[in-house]
Amino acid sequence: MKIRFWGVRGSFAMSGRDFLRYGGNTTSVELVADAGQRLLIDLGTGATELAKQLMTGEFGKGHGTVPILLTHTHLDHIQGLPFFTPFFIKGNQIRILGAAPSEMTLEATLQNQLSPHYSPLNGLENLAAGVTIETIIPGSTLALPGFEVMTAALPARLDVDHGLPDHRRWPDRGVPVRRRVPIGRRAAPRGARARPGRRPVDPRRDVRRRRV
Amino acid sequence: MQITFWGVRGSYPVPGAATVRYGGQTSCVETRTASGDTLIVDAGTGMRALGNKLLRQAPEPQHHHVLLSHVHWDHIQGLPFFSPAYVPGTQISVYALQTAADELHQVIGGITRHEFFPMPLESVPASFDFHQVEPGVELDIAGFHIIPIALNHPFGSVGYRIDGDGSSWAYVADTAPFTEVLHKQHFLSGLEPLTGDDRLALGAMRDALVHRLIGVDTVVYDTHFLPDEYAQFPHYGHSTPDQALDICCEAGARRLVLYHHAPTHGDDQMDRIAAEYLARGARRNIEVLTSFEGMTLPVGPEAA
């Protein structure tokens, strides 16, 4: 399995000379399994560069298929979505998977991102590709083509994570999800299902156990 | 009066080696009178660096005025990263077109809903006030006289003629030309046939724009596309430098500044565009400059 980082920056896309070596694009990661299956994580501005590469292959012809895991819907993790060109090609099949950000569904949140106020795309239904939005329960295990993905809720420490100028206490908001793709293990066979009997676990327990 | 470009890119910010010279941040322009009155036009990602500069200049709370052309992401996503907003006592007045029943504070505040940003606008230390603008209804803000101008862009957009210090400049973004598409409030997947009324509306919009630009020194114009790109995407709501030249020459403007560059236009291509249109402008007796991040232009008689 290979991991490629298309955007490594948090909060804000930084252009200019000072950001040439590490890169200024916000979060976007591409995983490619040994057998060739692909899995994307987050759609920050780095996804616009990834999109260019994808369009030179199957996605440019409308034969591309890929799942995209969203950690959460803060803008730096989704601002590349409206410019991810595989969405504009009929025939591509793209699954977006993520946790629902509190009281709004994931689909409603992404619809809001593409609402006519904010985007000329005017809604997910105008993306030419086949797009499905799937809600993840943190703690569940996902079987995606070529990958087995374990999910866990992350505690929201938004004041720290985003380096805001005023370090007051913010109310806890949102439930970001961390995904762990087993590294060094053989990728699960295509079409593998979640291990029977594995149920969503208490996210806090999962996080605690992980630290050991 | 002078104008400074903090973000010149359209659609989305583009970091990387290809945008080092012209800049990768999205729409944001600062204008300043000789006496120091300041106005911000559009709140794209360029607004972050502008905010940091303003805070260095004056750490104490200020009253900032922000004119928005429209609220597409590339024109507003810098607002939550505008550092003066986190200084208690700061006042931020935002002026924008209301294009639907939703109130401006809901639409603009909506970009900081907790799904999108960790801190909602209501919790930000600065106080915000929101003002609707209407095309043709003039405003006086902080030493500037402002005329909003209707533009042709999906879901509505407004340009501004800004007068101060006895001179004037205009911000004309985002807009499509006034020929093939009349942008309304529905999604366009391509060109739709124009009705007679559509053609009349487009003609009236173009006439009003040209009328407002008469006597303007410098026009900053949405020239996102090159002609071949425009031919492919005429329904995207952006213009070419040639279309901008026609409008500016008709109005007799002294200078056109190309702005809202396509994210795919790297520095080398921007150099070619800048040289090409400087020459085309010279043949029509108009100075054509290409904006880059950090560019400051004097406007008015002292600049001529």
PDB file of N, CA, C and O in Angstrom, chain A residues 179-205:
ATOM      1  N   ARG A 179      -9.579   7.690  10.973  1.00  0.00           N
ATOM      2  CA  ARG A 179      -9.649   6.383  10.336  1.00  0.00           C
ATOM      3  C   ARG A 179      -8.283   5.748  10.426  1.00  0.00           C
ATOM      4  O   ARG A 179      -7.258   6.401  10.253  1.00  0.00           O
ATOM      5  N   ARG A 180      -8.279   4.475  10.679  1.00  0.00           N
ATOM      6  CA  ARG A 180      -6.995   3.786  10.693  1.00  0.00           C
ATOM      7  C   ARG A 180      -7.031   2.733   9.620  1.00  0.00           C
ATOM      8  O   ARG A 180      -7.869   1.842   9.641  1.00  0.00           O
ATOM      9  N   VAL A 181      -6.156   2.867   8.684  1.00  0.00           N
ATOM     10  CA  VAL A 181      -6.029   1.832   7.671  1.00  0.00           C
ATOM     11  C   VAL A 181      -4.838   0.992   8.093  1.00  0.00           C
ATOM     12  O   VAL A 181      -3.745   1.513   8.277  1.00  0.00           O
ATOM     13  N   PRO A 182      -5.056  -0.282   8.309  1.00  0.00           N
ATOM     14  CA  PRO A 182      -3.948  -1.097   8.804  1.00  0.00           C
ATOM     15  C   PRO A 182      -2.785  -1.045   7.828  1.00  0.00           C
ATOM     16  O   PRO A 182      -2.961  -1.272   6.638  1.00  0.00           O
ATOM     17  N   ILE A 183      -1.640  -0.696   8.340  1.00  0.00           N
ATOM     18  CA  ILE A 183      -0.448  -0.613   7.499  1.00  0.00           C
ATOM     19  C   ILE A 183       0.392  -1.853   7.777  1.00  0.00           C
ATOM     20  O   ILE A 183       0.490  -2.300   8.905  1.00  0.00           O
ATOM     21  N   GLY A 184       0.988  -2.380   6.773  1.00  0.00           N
ATOM     22  CA  GLY A 184       1.833  -3.553   6.961  1.00  0.00           C
ATOM     23  C   GLY A 184       1.025  -4.836   6.971  1.00  0.00           C
ATOM     24  O   GLY A 184       1.569  -5.921   7.100  1.00  0.00           O
ATOM     25  N   ARG A 185      -0.276  -4.691   6.853  1.00  0.00           N
ATOM     26  CA  ARG A 185      -1.106  -5.891   6.716  1.00  0.00           C
ATOM     27  C   ARG A 185      -1.557  -5.967   5.277  1.00  0.00           C
ATOM     28  O   ARG A 185      -1.709  -4.968   4.596  1.00  0.00           O
ATOM     29  N   ARG A 186      -1.801  -7.161   4.841  1.00  0.00           N
ATOM     30  CA  ARG A 186      -2.298  -7.319   3.488  1.00  0.00           C
ATOM     31  C   ARG A 186      -3.660  -6.632   3.398  1.00  0.00           C
ATOM     32  O   ARG A 186      -4.493  -6.765   4.281  1.00  0.00           O
ATOM     33  N   ALA A 187      -3.842  -5.868   2.367  1.00  0.00           N
ATOM     34  CA  ALA A 187      -5.142  -5.226   2.191  1.00  0.00           C
ATOM     35  C   ALA A 187      -6.218  -6.298   2.066  1.00  0.00           C
ATOM     36  O   ALA A 187      -5.986  -7.363   1.505  1.00  0.00           O
ATOM     37  N   ALA A 188      -7.358  -6.030   2.615  1.00  0.00           N
ATOM     38  CA  ALA A 188      -8.447  -7.008   2.579  1.00  0.00           C
ATOM     39  C   ALA A 188      -8.834  -7.296   1.134  1.00  0.00           C
ATOM     40  O   ALA A 188      -8.713  -6.423   0.281  1.00  0.00           O
ATOM     41  N   PRO A 189      -9.287  -8.523   0.857  1.00  0.00           N
ATOM     42  CA  PRO A 189      -9.674  -8.838  -0.517  1.00  0.00           C
ATOM     43  C   PRO A 189     -10.866  -8.001  -0.958  1.00  0.00           C
ATOM     44  O   PRO A 189     -11.649  -7.540  -0.143  1.00  0.00           O
ATOM     45  N   ARG A 190     -10.942  -7.790  -2.249  1.00  0.00           N
ATOM     46  CA  ARG A 190     -12.025  -6.998  -2.816  1.00  0.00           C
ATOM     47  C   ARG A 190     -13.371  -7.557  -2.359  1.00  0.00           C
ATOM     48  O   ARG A 190     -13.580  -8.768  -2.370  1.00  0.00           O
ATOM     49  N   GLY A 191     -14.240  -6.684  -1.967  1.00  0.00           N
ATOM     50  CA  GLY A 191     -15.577  -7.116  -1.574  1.00  0.00           C
ATOM     51  C   GLY A 191     -15.634  -7.683  -0.168  1.00  0.00           C
ATOM     52  O   GLY A 191     -16.672  -8.193   0.253  1.00  0.00           O
ATOM     53  N   ALA A 192     -14.526  -7.598   0.568  1.00  0.00           N
ATOM     54  CA  ALA A 192     -14.539  -8.133   1.928  1.00  0.00           C
ATOM     55  C   ALA A 192     -15.573  -7.387   2.759  1.00  0.00           C
ATOM     56  O   ALA A 192     -15.812  -6.201   2.566  1.00  0.00           O
ATOM     57  N   ARG A 193     -16.199  -8.074   3.653  1.00  0.00           N
ATOM     58  CA  ARG A 193     -17.195  -7.440   4.505  1.00  0.00           C
ATOM     59  C   ARG A 193     -16.584  -7.207   5.880  1.00  0.00           C
ATOM     60  O   ARG A 193     -15.562  -7.786   6.224  1.00  0.00           O
ATOM     61  N   ALA A 194     -17.240  -6.345   6.627  1.00  0.00           N
ATOM     62  CA  ALA A 194     -16.768  -6.109   7.992  1.00  0.00           C
ATOM     63  C   ALA A 194     -16.753  -7.434   8.735  1.00  0.00           C
ATOM     64  O   ALA A 194     -17.592  -8.297   8.508  1.00  0.00           O
ATOM     65  N   ARG A 195     -15.775  -7.585   9.610  1.00  0.00           N
ATOM     66  CA  ARG A 195     -15.680  -8.828  10.372  1.00  0.00           C
ATOM     67  C   ARG A 195     -16.970  -9.058  11.147  1.00  0.00           C
ATOM     68  O   ARG A 195     -17.435  -8.155  11.846  1.00  0.00           O
ATOM     69  N   PRO A 196     -17.560 -10.239  11.000  1.00  0.00           N
ATOM     70  CA  PRO A 196     -18.814 -10.475  11.707  1.00  0.00           C
ATOM     71  C   PRO A 196     -18.589 -10.345  13.205  1.00  0.00           C
ATOM     72  O   PRO A 196     -17.528 -10.687  13.715  1.00  0.00           O
ATOM     73  N   GLY A 197     -19.570  -9.816  13.866  1.00  0.00           N
ATOM     74  CA  GLY A 197     -19.490  -9.735  15.317  1.00  0.00           C
ATOM     75  C   GLY A 197     -18.833  -8.466  15.797  1.00  0.00           C
ATOM     76  O   GLY A 197     -18.922  -8.131  16.963  1.00  0.00           O
ATOM     77  N   ARG A 198     -18.173  -7.712  14.902  1.00  0.00           N
ATOM     78  CA  ARG A 198     -17.546  -6.487  15.366  1.00  0.00           C
ATOM     79  C   ARG A 198     -18.596  -5.386  15.395  1.00  0.00           C
ATOM     80  O   ARG A 198     -19.154  -4.991  14.390  1.00  0.00           O
ATOM     81  N   ARG A 199     -18.876  -4.883  16.548  1.00  0.00           N
ATOM     82  CA  ARG A 199     -19.930  -3.894  16.714  1.00  0.00           C
ATOM     83  C   ARG A 199     -19.296  -2.534  16.992  1.00  0.00           C
ATOM     84  O   ARG A 199     -18.157  -2.473  17.465  1.00  0.00           O
ATOM     85  N   PRO A 200     -20.034  -1.486  16.717  1.00  0.00           N
ATOM     86  CA  PRO A 200     -19.519  -0.178  17.121  1.00  0.00           C
ATOM     87  C   PRO A 200     -19.181  -0.183  18.613  1.00  0.00           C
ATOM     88  O   PRO A 200     -19.931  -0.718  19.415  1.00  0.00           O
ATOM     89  N   VAL A 201     -18.041   0.343  18.941  1.00  0.00           N
ATOM     90  CA  VAL A 201     -17.629   0.365  20.343  1.00  0.00           C
ATOM     91  C   VAL A 201     -17.705   1.793  20.849  1.00  0.00           C
ATOM     92  O   VAL A 201     -17.807   2.739  20.088  1.00  0.00           O
ATOM     93  N   ASP A 202     -17.641   1.897  22.148  1.00  0.00           N
ATOM     94  CA  ASP A 202     -17.607   3.222  22.757  1.00  0.00           C
ATOM     95  C   ASP A 202     -16.366   3.957  22.255  1.00  0.00           C
ATOM     96  O   ASP A 202     -15.245   3.486  22.450  1.00  0.00           O
ATOM     97  N   PRO A 203     -16.538   5.081  21.562  1.00  0.00           N
ATOM     98  CA  PRO A 203     -15.392   5.748  20.939  1.00  0.00           C
ATOM     99  C   PRO A 203     -14.287   6.067  21.944  1.00  0.00           C
ATOM    100  O   PRO A 203     -13.107   5.966  21.623  1.00  0.00           O
ATOM    101  N   ARG A 204     -14.673   6.469  23.153  1.00  0.00           N
ATOM    102  CA  ARG A 204     -13.631   6.858  24.114  1.00  0.00           C
ATOM    103  C   ARG A 204     -12.779   5.655  24.486  1.00  0.00           C
ATOM    104  O   ARG A 204     -11.576   5.732  24.614  1.00  0.00           O
ATOM    105  N   ARG A 205     -13.458   4.493  24.625  1.00  0.00           N
ATOM    106  CA  ARG A 205     -12.717   3.293  24.970  1.00  0.00           C
ATOM    107  C   ARG A 205     -11.730   2.969  23.852  1.00  0.00           C
ATOM    108  O   ARG A 205     -10.582   2.630  24.081  1.00  0.00           O
TER     109      ARG A 205
END
